[in-house]
């Protein structure tokens, strides 16, 4: 049993040595099988050179499989780098002793999706591997607005918009009120293709006779064509004016109580003015007629009445002028 297994191992070992005449077995290129890129973002196609001993990299070539011509996207050859705009070594200062030969796409586009091939030649052998890149475009978080924009009166119809851009296929927008009810059925969705192969979505929900007592907070969610949610936003119906005062009834009642306040205010001011004029006149009269009786009366009560005390001071002040 044991002799049989050890013989088997010996045989396998021999076989390996005999077939391993090529140096290729000493160098391997380990790449991720696929990478899911996102439109407008960076992508990393990761490949690492694995060798049983220290090796020196002679050339590295990154190409699109089935791409236009043989032009490499990135090439290291004879100590020189050449690359197409937007493609570079992932390692910032890559050199021939760095086994991380990953490719970096600085700004992933829809057209970048496909198969990529990495070829490495070293002083101990060559290796090639492929990696596939898929690119999706995500819808951005939606923005919401309403028509009318604000100062919405109770019992009027309000149209709420939920807009999003950036998807690469027609997406969906779902609506929910603050109680969690699905109001998507009452909404209208318009999808438009924007110039750079992406879509913009605009969905409008009309809330009939909006009131404080109903739902005042609506949410919308953006989904890609497979139904996966990519964004969410919520919106409070702006019953309040941007100036900060409350709407219809609030402003109505404001005018209702503002009028009496104005009348009372002006009455009070008038009364005060009359009082002041009256006082000044009496003081002047006192001055002119050298009114000892008034003065003596005030002086005599100085100690007993604090209010009169003040009055005296006022008169004295006036006297100096
Ligand atoms: C491989 O290189 C490293 C440094 O570059 C060195 O320390 C190590 O001894 C080398 N190994 C072999 C097997 O040559
Ligand atoms: C290769 O380099 C890239 C960029 O520096 C890095 O993100 C990645 O993790 C590296 N891979 C390995 C296996 O070290
Ligand atoms: C959403 O789109 C509609 C229709 O195109 C537009 O009237 C509205 O202003 C947009 N709202 C936002 C927040 O972009
Ligand atoms: C909301 O309604 C839409 C359309 O009626 C439907 O497709 C969607 O599945 C509903 N979503 C939820 C979470 O119920
Ligand atoms: C509206 O509802 C959402 C959840 O559906 C919540 O996160 C948000 O804070 C609410 N907005 C306001 C202004 O209450």
PDB file of N, CA and C in Angstrom, residues 23-24 27 29 49 55-61 75-78 94 96 99 101 118-128:
ATOM      1  N   UNK A  23      10.137  26.445 -19.794  1.00  0.00           N
ATOM      2  CA  UNK A  23      10.291  27.245 -18.575  1.00  0.00           C
ATOM      3  C   UNK A  23       8.962  27.844 -18.134  1.00  0.00           C
ATOM      4  N   UNK A  24       7.902  27.691 -18.972  1.00  0.00           N
ATOM      5  CA  UNK A  24       6.610  28.314 -18.702  1.00  0.00           C
ATOM      6  C   UNK A  24       6.026  27.913 -17.347  1.00  0.00           C
ATOM      7  N   UNK A  27       6.586  30.302 -14.357  1.00  0.00           N
ATOM      8  CA  UNK A  27       5.942  31.615 -14.282  1.00  0.00           C
ATOM      9  C   UNK A  27       4.446  31.467 -14.556  1.00  0.00           C
ATOM     10  N   UNK A  29       0.568  33.680 -14.378  1.00  0.00           N
ATOM     11  CA  UNK A  29      -0.071  34.983 -14.265  1.00  0.00           C
ATOM     12  C   UNK A  29      -1.432  34.747 -13.619  1.00  0.00           C
ATOM     13  N   UNK A  49       2.037  38.404 -11.259  1.00  0.00           N
ATOM     14  CA  UNK A  49       2.976  37.399 -11.780  1.00  0.00           C
ATOM     15  C   UNK A  49       3.438  36.549 -10.599  1.00  0.00           C
ATOM     16  N   UNK A  55      12.068  36.466 -10.447  1.00  0.00           N
ATOM     17  CA  UNK A  55      12.175  36.668 -11.895  1.00  0.00           C
ATOM     18  C   UNK A  55      12.231  38.164 -12.186  1.00  0.00           C
ATOM     19  N   UNK A  56      12.731  38.466 -13.354  1.00  0.00           N
ATOM     20  CA  UNK A  56      12.747  39.857 -13.801  1.00  0.00           C
ATOM     21  C   UNK A  56      11.820  39.949 -15.003  1.00  0.00           C
ATOM     22  N   UNK A  57      10.944  40.922 -14.990  1.00  0.00           N
ATOM     23  CA  UNK A  57       9.986  41.082 -16.086  1.00  0.00           C
ATOM     24  C   UNK A  57      10.677  41.780 -17.256  1.00  0.00           C
ATOM     25  N   UNK A  58      10.520  41.172 -18.437  1.00  0.00           N
ATOM     26  CA  UNK A  58      11.122  41.758 -19.642  1.00  0.00           C
ATOM     27  C   UNK A  58      10.098  42.606 -20.400  1.00  0.00           C
ATOM     28  N   UNK A  59       8.907  42.033 -20.590  1.00  0.00           N
ATOM     29  CA  UNK A  59       7.855  42.822 -21.255  1.00  0.00           C
ATOM     30  C   UNK A  59       6.498  42.540 -20.604  1.00  0.00           C
ATOM     31  N   UNK A  60       5.639  43.538 -20.678  1.00  0.00           N
ATOM     32  CA  UNK A  60       4.237  43.393 -20.253  1.00  0.00           C
ATOM     33  C   UNK A  60       3.405  44.011 -21.360  1.00  0.00           C
ATOM     34  N   UNK A  61       2.362  43.308 -21.790  1.00  0.00           N
ATOM     35  CA  UNK A  61       1.485  43.862 -22.829  1.00  0.00           C
ATOM     36  C   UNK A  61       0.029  43.636 -22.434  1.00  0.00           C
ATOM     37  N   UNK A  75       1.971  48.965 -22.656  1.00  0.00           N
ATOM     38  CA  UNK A  75       3.103  48.104 -22.977  1.00  0.00           C
ATOM     39  C   UNK A  75       4.342  48.545 -22.223  1.00  0.00           C
ATOM     40  N   UNK A  76       5.020  47.542 -21.662  1.00  0.00           N
ATOM     41  CA  UNK A  76       6.347  47.788 -21.084  1.00  0.00           C
ATOM     42  C   UNK A  76       7.299  46.927 -21.892  1.00  0.00           C
ATOM     43  N   UNK A  77       8.283  47.549 -22.479  1.00  0.00           N
ATOM     44  CA  UNK A  77       9.189  46.843 -23.371  1.00  0.00           C
ATOM     45  C   UNK A  77      10.504  47.605 -23.417  1.00  0.00           C
ATOM     46  N   UNK A  78      11.583  46.904 -23.214  1.00  0.00           N
ATOM     47  CA  UNK A  78      12.919  47.525 -23.242  1.00  0.00           C
ATOM     48  C   UNK A  78      12.966  48.761 -22.341  1.00  0.00           C
ATOM     49  N   UNK A  94       5.345  51.680 -11.120  1.00  0.00           N
ATOM     50  CA  UNK A  94       5.624  50.288 -11.462  1.00  0.00           C
ATOM     51  C   UNK A  94       7.027  50.156 -12.073  1.00  0.00           C
ATOM     52  N   UNK A  96      10.143  46.822 -13.275  1.00  0.00           N
ATOM     53  CA  UNK A  96      10.268  45.415 -13.718  1.00  0.00           C
ATOM     54  C   UNK A  96      10.375  44.415 -12.567  1.00  0.00           C
ATOM     55  N   UNK A  99       5.757  42.542  -9.282  1.00  0.00           N
ATOM     56  CA  UNK A  99       4.972  41.446  -9.869  1.00  0.00           C
ATOM     57  C   UNK A  99       3.498  41.806 -10.040  1.00  0.00           C
ATOM     58  N   UNK A 101       1.166  43.497 -12.030  1.00  0.00           N
ATOM     59  CA  UNK A 101       1.105  44.147 -13.352  1.00  0.00           C
ATOM     60  C   UNK A 101      -0.330  44.568 -13.701  1.00  0.00           C
ATOM     61  N   UNK A 118      -3.584  39.933 -20.867  1.00  0.00           N
ATOM     62  CA  UNK A 118      -2.307  40.386 -20.310  1.00  0.00           C
ATOM     63  C   UNK A 118      -1.239  39.357 -20.665  1.00  0.00           C
ATOM     64  N   UNK A 119      -0.149  39.815 -21.261  1.00  0.00           N
ATOM     65  CA  UNK A 119       0.968  38.928 -21.621  1.00  0.00           C
ATOM     66  C   UNK A 119       2.213  39.427 -20.909  1.00  0.00           C
ATOM     67  N   UNK A 120       2.891  38.473 -20.265  1.00  0.00           N
ATOM     68  CA  UNK A 120       4.114  38.845 -19.539  1.00  0.00           C
ATOM     69  C   UNK A 120       5.253  37.951 -20.012  1.00  0.00           C
ATOM     70  N   UNK A 121       6.374  38.551 -20.293  1.00  0.00           N
ATOM     71  CA  UNK A 121       7.579  37.795 -20.643  1.00  0.00           C
ATOM     72  C   UNK A 121       8.615  38.117 -19.569  1.00  0.00           C
ATOM     73  N   UNK A 122       9.183  37.030 -19.001  1.00  0.00           N
ATOM     74  CA  UNK A 122      10.201  37.227 -17.956  1.00  0.00           C
ATOM     75  C   UNK A 122      11.471  36.476 -18.347  1.00  0.00           C
ATOM     76  N   UNK A 123      12.509  36.657 -17.555  1.00  0.00           N
ATOM     77  CA  UNK A 123      13.769  35.947 -17.825  1.00  0.00           C
ATOM     78  C   UNK A 123      13.646  34.457 -17.522  1.00  0.00           C
ATOM     79  N   UNK A 124      12.488  34.058 -16.905  1.00  0.00           N
ATOM     80  CA  UNK A 124      12.286  32.640 -16.608  1.00  0.00           C
ATOM     81  C   UNK A 124      11.073  32.056 -17.313  1.00  0.00           C
ATOM     82  N   UNK A 125      10.524  32.767 -18.260  1.00  0.00           N
ATOM     83  CA  UNK A 125       9.384  32.224 -19.000  1.00  0.00           C
ATOM     84  C   UNK A 125       8.293  33.246 -19.230  1.00  0.00           C
ATOM     85  N   UNK A 126       7.255  32.831 -19.982  1.00  0.00           N
ATOM     86  CA  UNK A 126       6.171  33.740 -20.358  1.00  0.00           C
ATOM     87  C   UNK A 126       4.840  33.252 -19.786  1.00  0.00           C
ATOM     88  N   UNK A 127       3.896  34.134 -19.718  1.00  0.00           N
ATOM     89  CA  UNK A 127       2.557  33.758 -19.271  1.00  0.00           C
ATOM     90  C   UNK A 127       1.541  34.719 -19.871  1.00  0.00           C
ATOM     91  N   UNK A 128       0.334  34.199 -20.085  1.00  0.00           N
ATOM     92  CA  UNK A 128      -0.747  35.008 -20.646  1.00  0.00           C
ATOM     93  C   UNK A 128      -2.028  34.685 -19.880  1.00  0.00           C
TER      94      UNK A 128
END
